[in-house]
PDB file of C-alpha atoms in Angstrom:
ATOM      1  CA  MET E 605      29.007   3.655  -1.363  1.00 41.00           C
ATOM      2  CA  GLU E 606      25.759   1.609  -1.184  1.00 52.00           C
ATOM      3  CA  LYS E 607      22.839   3.341   0.459  1.00 63.00           C
ATOM      4  CA  SER E 608      21.656   1.894   3.749  1.00 67.00           C
ATOM      5  CA  ARG E 609      18.184   0.371   3.898  1.00 64.00           C
ATOM      6  CA  ASN E 610      17.246   3.289   6.162  1.00 68.00           C
ATOM      7  CA  ASP E 611      18.056   5.719   3.349  1.00 82.00           C
ATOM      8  CA  LEU E 612      16.305   3.535   0.769  1.00 88.00           C
ATOM      9  CA  TRP E 613      12.897   3.631   2.500  1.00 90.00           C
ATOM     10  CA  LYS E 614      13.106   7.425   2.748  1.00 89.00           C
ATOM     11  CA  ILE E 615      13.927   7.709  -0.951  1.00 89.00           C
ATOM     12  CA  SER E 616      11.084   5.204  -1.736  1.00 91.00           C
ATOM     13  CA  LEU E 617       8.598   7.232   0.315  1.00 90.00           C
ATOM     14  CA  GLN E 618       9.614  10.480  -1.354  1.00 89.00           C
ATOM     15  CA  THR E 619       9.418   8.835  -4.773  1.00 89.00           C
ATOM     16  CA  LEU E 620       5.781   7.794  -3.965  1.00 90.00           C
ATOM     17  CA  LYS E 621       4.927  11.330  -2.806  1.00 90.00           C
ATOM     18  CA  ASN E 622       6.447  12.899  -5.891  1.00 89.00           C
ATOM     19  CA  GLY E 623       4.570  10.394  -8.128  1.00 87.00           C
ATOM     20  CA  ASN E 624       1.265  11.250  -6.426  1.00 89.00           C
ATOM     21  CA  ILE E 625       1.825  14.944  -6.987  1.00 87.00           C
ATOM     22  CA  LYS E 626       2.520  14.205 -10.672  1.00 87.00           C
ATOM     23  CA  TYR E 627      -0.678  12.093 -10.794  1.00 83.00           C
ATOM     24  CA  LEU E 628      -2.739  14.901  -9.365  1.00 85.00           C
ATOM     25  CA  GLN E 629      -1.821  17.056 -12.398  1.00 84.00           C
ATOM     26  CA  ALA E 630      -1.765  14.329 -15.073  1.00 79.00           C
ATOM     27  CA  GLN E 631      -4.252  13.656 -17.864  1.00 77.00           C
ATOM     28  CA  LYS E 632      -2.674  10.255 -18.641  1.00 77.00           C
ATOM     29  CA  SER E 633      -0.255   7.854 -16.981  1.00 76.00           C
ATOM     30  CA  ASP E 634       3.434   8.477 -17.538  1.00 75.00           C
ATOM     31  CA  GLY E 635       4.677   5.209 -16.037  1.00 82.00           C
ATOM     32  CA  ASP E 636       7.176   3.309 -18.108  1.00 85.00           C
ATOM     33  CA  ILE E 637       5.454   0.368 -19.813  1.00 84.00           C
ATOM     34  CA  SER E 638       7.728   0.414 -22.835  1.00 84.00           C
ATOM     35  CA  PRO E 639       8.989  -2.757 -24.649  1.00 86.00           C
ATOM     36  CA  GLU E 640      12.483  -1.883 -23.192  1.00 92.00           C
ATOM     37  CA  ILE E 641      11.304  -1.982 -19.539  1.00 89.00           C
ATOM     38  CA  ARG E 642       9.380  -5.218 -20.166  1.00 90.00           C
ATOM     39  CA  LYS E 643      12.506  -6.790 -21.704  1.00 93.00           C
ATOM     40  CA  ASN E 644      14.683  -5.430 -18.864  1.00 92.00           C
ATOM     41  CA  THR E 645      12.448  -6.811 -16.110  1.00 93.00           C
ATOM     42  CA  PHE E 646      12.152 -10.084 -17.954  1.00 94.00           C
ATOM     43  CA  GLN E 647      15.917 -10.421 -18.222  1.00 95.00           C
ATOM     44  CA  ASN E 648      16.950  -8.910 -14.925  1.00 95.00           C
ATOM     45  CA  GLY E 649      13.991  -9.457 -12.662  1.00 94.00           C
ATOM     46  CA  GLN E 650      11.928  -7.055 -10.686  1.00 95.00           C
ATOM     47  CA  LYS E 651      13.266  -4.523  -8.197  1.00 95.00           C
ATOM     48  CA  PRO E 652      10.250  -2.745  -6.748  1.00 96.00           C
ATOM     49  CA  TYR E 653      11.029   0.079  -4.327  1.00 96.00           C
ATOM     50  CA  ALA E 654       7.765  -0.232  -2.376  1.00 97.00           C
ATOM     51  CA  VAL E 655       5.124  -2.826  -1.506  1.00 98.00           C
ATOM     52  CA  ILE E 656       1.617  -1.445  -1.728  1.00 98.00           C
ATOM     53  CA  ILE E 657      -1.205  -3.364  -0.003  1.00 98.00           C
ATOM     54  CA  THR E 658      -4.443  -1.912  -1.179  1.00 97.00           C
ATOM     55  CA  CYS E 659      -8.128  -2.603  -1.863  1.00 97.00           C
ATOM     56  CA  ALA E 660      -9.376  -4.487  -4.870  1.00 96.00           C
ATOM     57  CA  ASP E 661     -11.546  -1.498  -5.803  1.00 96.00           C
ATOM     58  CA  SER E 662     -11.187  -0.759  -9.494  1.00 95.00           C
ATOM     59  CA  ARG E 663     -10.821   2.970  -8.826  1.00 95.00           C
ATOM     60  CA  VAL E 664      -7.659   2.411  -6.810  1.00 96.00           C
ATOM     61  CA  ILE E 665      -4.740   1.783  -9.213  1.00 94.00           C
ATOM     62  CA  PRO E 666      -1.409   2.235  -7.408  1.00 96.00           C
ATOM     63  CA  GLU E 667       0.622   2.295 -10.608  1.00 95.00           C
ATOM     64  CA  TYR E 668      -1.387   5.314 -11.738  1.00 93.00           C
ATOM     65  CA  ILE E 669      -1.735   6.942  -8.280  1.00 94.00           C
ATOM     66  CA  PHE E 670       2.052   7.036  -7.938  1.00 95.00           C
ATOM     67  CA  SER E 671       2.832   7.557 -11.619  1.00 92.00           C
ATOM     68  CA  VAL E 672       5.019   4.481 -12.018  1.00 94.00           C
ATOM     69  CA  GLY E 673       5.536   1.750 -14.494  1.00 93.00           C
ATOM     70  CA  ILE E 674       6.434  -1.923 -14.782  1.00 93.00           C
ATOM     71  CA  GLY E 675       8.649  -3.237 -12.002  1.00 95.00           C
ATOM     72  CA  ASP E 676       8.373  -0.205  -9.687  1.00 95.00           C
ATOM     73  CA  LEU E 677       5.728  -1.417  -7.147  1.00 97.00           C
ATOM     74  CA  PHE E 678       4.920  -4.816  -5.644  1.00 98.00           C
ATOM     75  CA  VAL E 679       1.121  -4.558  -5.368  1.00 98.00           C
ATOM     76  CA  ILE E 680      -1.022  -6.826  -3.186  1.00 98.00           C
ATOM     77  CA  ARG E 681      -4.791  -6.342  -3.482  1.00 97.00           C
ATOM     78  CA  ALA E 682      -7.664  -7.565  -1.328  1.00 95.00           C
ATOM     79  CA  ALA E 683     -11.081  -6.037  -0.634  1.00 95.00           C
ATOM     80  CA  GLY E 684     -10.775  -3.627   2.279  1.00 95.00           C
ATOM     81  CA  ASN E 685      -6.938  -3.944   2.084  1.00 95.00           C
ATOM     82  CA  THR E 686      -7.331  -6.735   4.696  1.00 95.00           C
ATOM     83  CA  ILE E 687      -4.247  -8.530   5.768  1.00 95.00           C
ATOM     84  CA  GLU E 688      -4.413 -12.357   5.614  1.00 93.00           C
ATOM     85  CA  THR E 689      -1.719 -15.073   5.553  1.00 95.00           C
ATOM     86  CA  THR E 690      -1.155 -14.903   1.807  1.00 95.00           C
ATOM     87  CA  ALA E 691      -0.787 -11.151   1.918  1.00 95.00           C
ATOM     88  CA  LEU E 692       1.813 -11.489   4.702  1.00 97.00           C
ATOM     89  CA  ALA E 693       3.609 -14.154   2.672  1.00 97.00           C
ATOM     90  CA  SER E 694       3.657 -11.793  -0.347  1.00 97.00           C
ATOM     91  CA  VAL E 695       5.031  -8.964   1.838  1.00 97.00           C
ATOM     92  CA  GLU E 696       7.695 -11.243   3.186  1.00 97.00           C
ATOM     93  CA  TYR E 697       8.670 -12.309  -0.324  1.00 97.00           C
ATOM     94  CA  ALA E 698       9.096  -8.680  -1.457  1.00 97.00           C
ATOM     95  CA  ILE E 699      11.154  -7.819   1.655  1.00 96.00           C
ATOM     96  CA  SER E 700      13.331 -10.872   1.757  1.00 96.00           C
ATOM     97  CA  HIS E 701      13.851 -11.775  -1.878  1.00 96.00           C
ATOM     98  CA  LEU E 702      13.361  -8.491  -3.722  1.00 96.00           C
ATOM     99  CA  LYS E 703      14.914  -6.338  -0.932  1.00 95.00           C
ATOM    100  CA  THR E 704      11.989  -3.851  -0.946  1.00 96.00           C
ATOM    101  CA  PRO E 705      12.585  -1.330   1.797  1.00 95.00           C
ATOM    102  CA  LEU E 706       9.093   0.169   2.251  1.00 96.00           C
ATOM    103  CA  VAL E 707       5.649  -1.330   2.833  1.00 97.00           C
ATOM    104  CA  VAL E 708       2.516   0.896   2.540  1.00 97.00           C
ATOM    105  CA  VAL E 709      -1.000  -0.181   3.557  1.00 98.00           C
ATOM    106  CA  LEU E 710      -3.146   1.984   1.287  1.00 98.00           C
ATOM    107  CA  GLY E 711      -6.805   2.407   2.200  1.00 97.00           C
ATOM    108  CA  HIS E 712      -9.200   4.655   0.349  1.00 97.00           C
ATOM    109  CA  THR E 713     -12.236   6.821   0.851  1.00 96.00           C
ATOM    110  CA  CYS E 714     -15.627   5.461  -0.251  1.00 95.00           C
ATOM    111  CA  CYS E 715     -14.537   1.882   0.392  1.00 95.00           C
ATOM    112  CA  GLY E 716     -17.309  -0.607  -0.161  1.00 93.00           C
ATOM    113  CA  ALA E 717     -15.819  -3.082   2.360  1.00 94.00           C
ATOM    114  CA  ILE E 718     -15.673  -0.417   5.060  1.00 95.00           C
ATOM    115  CA  HIS E 719     -19.184   0.767   4.219  1.00 94.00           C
ATOM    116  CA  ALA E 720     -20.477  -2.805   4.389  1.00 93.00           C
ATOM    117  CA  ALA E 721     -18.766  -3.340   7.732  1.00 93.00           C
ATOM    118  CA  ILE E 722     -20.417  -0.170   9.121  1.00 93.00           C
ATOM    119  CA  HIS E 723     -23.841  -0.247   7.450  1.00 87.00           C
ATOM    120  CA  GLY E 724     -24.194  -3.626   5.781  1.00 77.00           C
ATOM    121  CA  GLY E 725     -25.982  -5.552   8.497  1.00 71.00           C
ATOM    122  CA  LYS E 726     -25.816  -9.280   8.088  1.00 76.00           C
ATOM    123  CA  VAL E 727     -23.369 -10.330   5.435  1.00 79.00           C
ATOM    124  CA  ASN E 728     -23.145 -13.847   4.066  1.00 83.00           C
ATOM    125  CA  GLY E 729     -20.769 -15.900   1.997  1.00 88.00           C
ATOM    126  CA  TYR E 730     -17.026 -15.301   1.699  1.00 90.00           C
ATOM    127  CA  ILE E 731     -17.493 -11.531   2.007  1.00 89.00           C
ATOM    128  CA  LYS E 732     -18.363 -12.066   5.700  1.00 90.00           C
ATOM    129  CA  ALA E 733     -14.706 -12.871   6.445  1.00 91.00           C
ATOM    130  CA  ILE E 734     -13.742  -9.394   5.267  1.00 93.00           C
ATOM    131  CA  THR E 735     -16.524  -7.460   6.913  1.00 93.00           C
ATOM    132  CA  ASP E 736     -16.169  -9.342  10.207  1.00 92.00           C
ATOM    133  CA  LYS E 737     -12.459  -8.524  10.370  1.00 94.00           C
ATOM    134  CA  ILE E 738     -13.077  -4.885   9.546  1.00 95.00           C
ATOM    135  CA  ARG E 739     -15.933  -4.646  12.148  1.00 93.00           C
ATOM    136  CA  ILE E 740     -13.552  -5.915  14.850  1.00 93.00           C
ATOM    137  CA  THR E 741     -10.959  -3.399  13.788  1.00 94.00           C
ATOM    138  CA  ILE E 742     -13.252  -0.354  13.630  1.00 95.00           C
ATOM    139  CA  ASN E 743     -15.314  -1.277  16.683  1.00 92.00           C
ATOM    140  CA  ASN E 744     -18.451   0.964  16.643  1.00 90.00           C
ATOM    141  CA  GLU E 745     -17.048   3.696  14.396  1.00 93.00           C
ATOM    142  CA  GLN E 746     -19.712   5.071  12.076  1.00 94.00           C
ATOM    143  CA  ASN E 747     -17.710   7.552  10.057  1.00 94.00           C
ATOM    144  CA  ASP E 748     -16.368   5.960   6.839  1.00 93.00           C
ATOM    145  CA  THR E 749     -13.174   7.985   6.701  1.00 93.00           C
ATOM    146  CA  THR E 750     -12.314   7.439  10.347  1.00 95.00           C
ATOM    147  CA  ALA E 751     -13.094   3.737   9.937  1.00 96.00           C
ATOM    148  CA  CYS E 752     -10.842   3.606   6.886  1.00 96.00           C
ATOM    149  CA  ARG E 753      -7.960   5.061   8.913  1.00 96.00           C
ATOM    150  CA  LEU E 754      -8.569   2.590  11.757  1.00 96.00           C
ATOM    151  CA  ASN E 755      -8.556  -0.276   9.284  1.00 97.00           C
ATOM    152  CA  VAL E 756      -5.314   0.976   7.691  1.00 97.00           C
ATOM    153  CA  ASN E 757      -3.630   1.325  11.126  1.00 96.00           C
ATOM    154  CA  ALA E 758      -4.770  -2.193  11.996  1.00 96.00           C
ATOM    155  CA  GLY E 759      -3.119  -3.504   8.792  1.00 96.00           C
ATOM    156  CA  VAL E 760       0.099  -1.567   9.510  1.00 96.00           C
ATOM    157  CA  ASN E 761       0.154  -3.018  13.038  1.00 95.00           C
ATOM    158  CA  GLU E 762      -0.496  -6.530  11.851  1.00 96.00           C
ATOM    159  CA  ILE E 763       2.368  -6.400   9.335  1.00 97.00           C
ATOM    160  CA  LYS E 764       4.657  -4.814  11.892  1.00 96.00           C
ATOM    161  CA  GLN E 765       3.894  -7.588  14.412  1.00 95.00           C
ATOM    162  CA  ALA E 766       4.618 -10.230  11.739  1.00 96.00           C
ATOM    163  CA  MET E 767       7.690  -8.633  10.085  1.00 95.00           C
ATOM    164  CA  SER E 768       9.465  -6.172  12.352  1.00 90.00           C
ATOM    165  CA  LYS E 769      11.539  -8.688  14.304  1.00 92.00           C
ATOM    166  CA  LEU E 770      12.619 -10.502  11.150  1.00 94.00           C
ATOM    167  CA  TYR E 771      13.150  -7.360   9.070  1.00 94.00           C
ATOM    168  CA  PRO E 772      13.774  -4.460  11.457  1.00 92.00           C
ATOM    169  CA  ASN E 773      15.052  -2.072   8.758  1.00 91.00           C
ATOM    170  CA  VAL E 774      11.934  -2.177   6.599  1.00 94.00           C
ATOM    171  CA  LYS E 775       9.472   0.695   7.164  1.00 94.00           C
ATOM    172  CA  ILE E 776       5.778  -0.080   7.295  1.00 95.00           C
ATOM    173  CA  ILE E 777       3.398   2.844   7.040  1.00 96.00           C
ATOM    174  CA  GLY E 778      -0.233   3.624   6.273  1.00 97.00           C
ATOM    175  CA  ALA E 779      -1.890   5.906   3.768  1.00 97.00           C
ATOM    176  CA  VAL E 780      -5.337   6.869   2.552  1.00 97.00           C
ATOM    177  CA  TYR E 781      -6.143   7.555  -1.087  1.00 97.00           C
ATOM    178  CA  ARG E 782      -8.929  10.096  -1.658  1.00 96.00           C
ATOM    179  CA  ILE E 783     -11.063   8.840  -4.530  1.00 95.00           C
ATOM    180  CA  ASP E 784     -12.539  12.303  -5.155  1.00 95.00           C
ATOM    181  CA  THR E 785      -9.239  14.249  -5.422  1.00 94.00           C
ATOM    182  CA  GLY E 786      -6.618  11.594  -6.185  1.00 94.00           C
ATOM    183  CA  GLU E 787      -4.497  12.744  -3.248  1.00 95.00           C
ATOM    184  CA  VAL E 788      -2.655  10.296  -0.974  1.00 96.00           C
ATOM    185  CA  GLU E 789      -2.335  11.206   2.678  1.00 95.00           C
ATOM    186  CA  PHE E 790       0.398   9.303   4.486  1.00 95.00           C
ATOM    187  CA  ILE E 791      -1.141   8.824   7.971  1.00 87.00           C
ATOM    188  CA  ASP E 792       1.776   7.107   9.637  1.00 60.00           C
ATOM    189  CA  GLU E 793       4.630   9.491   8.782  1.00 51.00           C
ATOM    190  CA  LEU E 794       7.910   7.966   9.803  1.00 40.00           C
ATOM    191  CA  VAL E 795      10.181  10.359   7.932  1.00 37.00           C
ATOM    192  CA  ASN E 796      11.249  11.961  11.189  1.00 36.00           C
ATOM    193  CA  GLU E 797      12.548   8.706  12.590  1.00 40.00           C
ATOM    194  CA  LYS E 798      16.249   7.973  12.389  1.00 33.00           C
TER     195      LYS E 798
END
């Protein structure tokens, strides 16, 4: 019997949690990057079990954080894990074409984009689009961690607004990665939902 999409997102979330626990104890990555998996995903396509929308920060590497390999995650990166049209299009592709049951907006502590939005003053150039969006989201929040959570929640809500009617069985949740410890805290737990 094929598992329902409702069961799949729960399995996907638990797999991410288990991978993060493994990562916290690891000295090296155990994700499968073998020639066999490369050949398999080349011949049979990708089947990621989760979409991860995260920051472009070089310290935030979802494949390591969740101890996975090639083809496991559909990762979308933008500074400050901001959600724009191309990110939404990528999420929709993963949901509709790859049948991915779980979307996670993953913020992180010590985020430069959050810090710039809070403390950066006047920002110019293309970066301004990111900091302006974050400033609106966090309002007058001055605590970096609280601002990070607010930004993650805004991303979750934006994706839910765009996708929930079209794809009601996909779960969209938020999480924060702690740069100092490597731990991921899922801040929008939906595991108790039906």
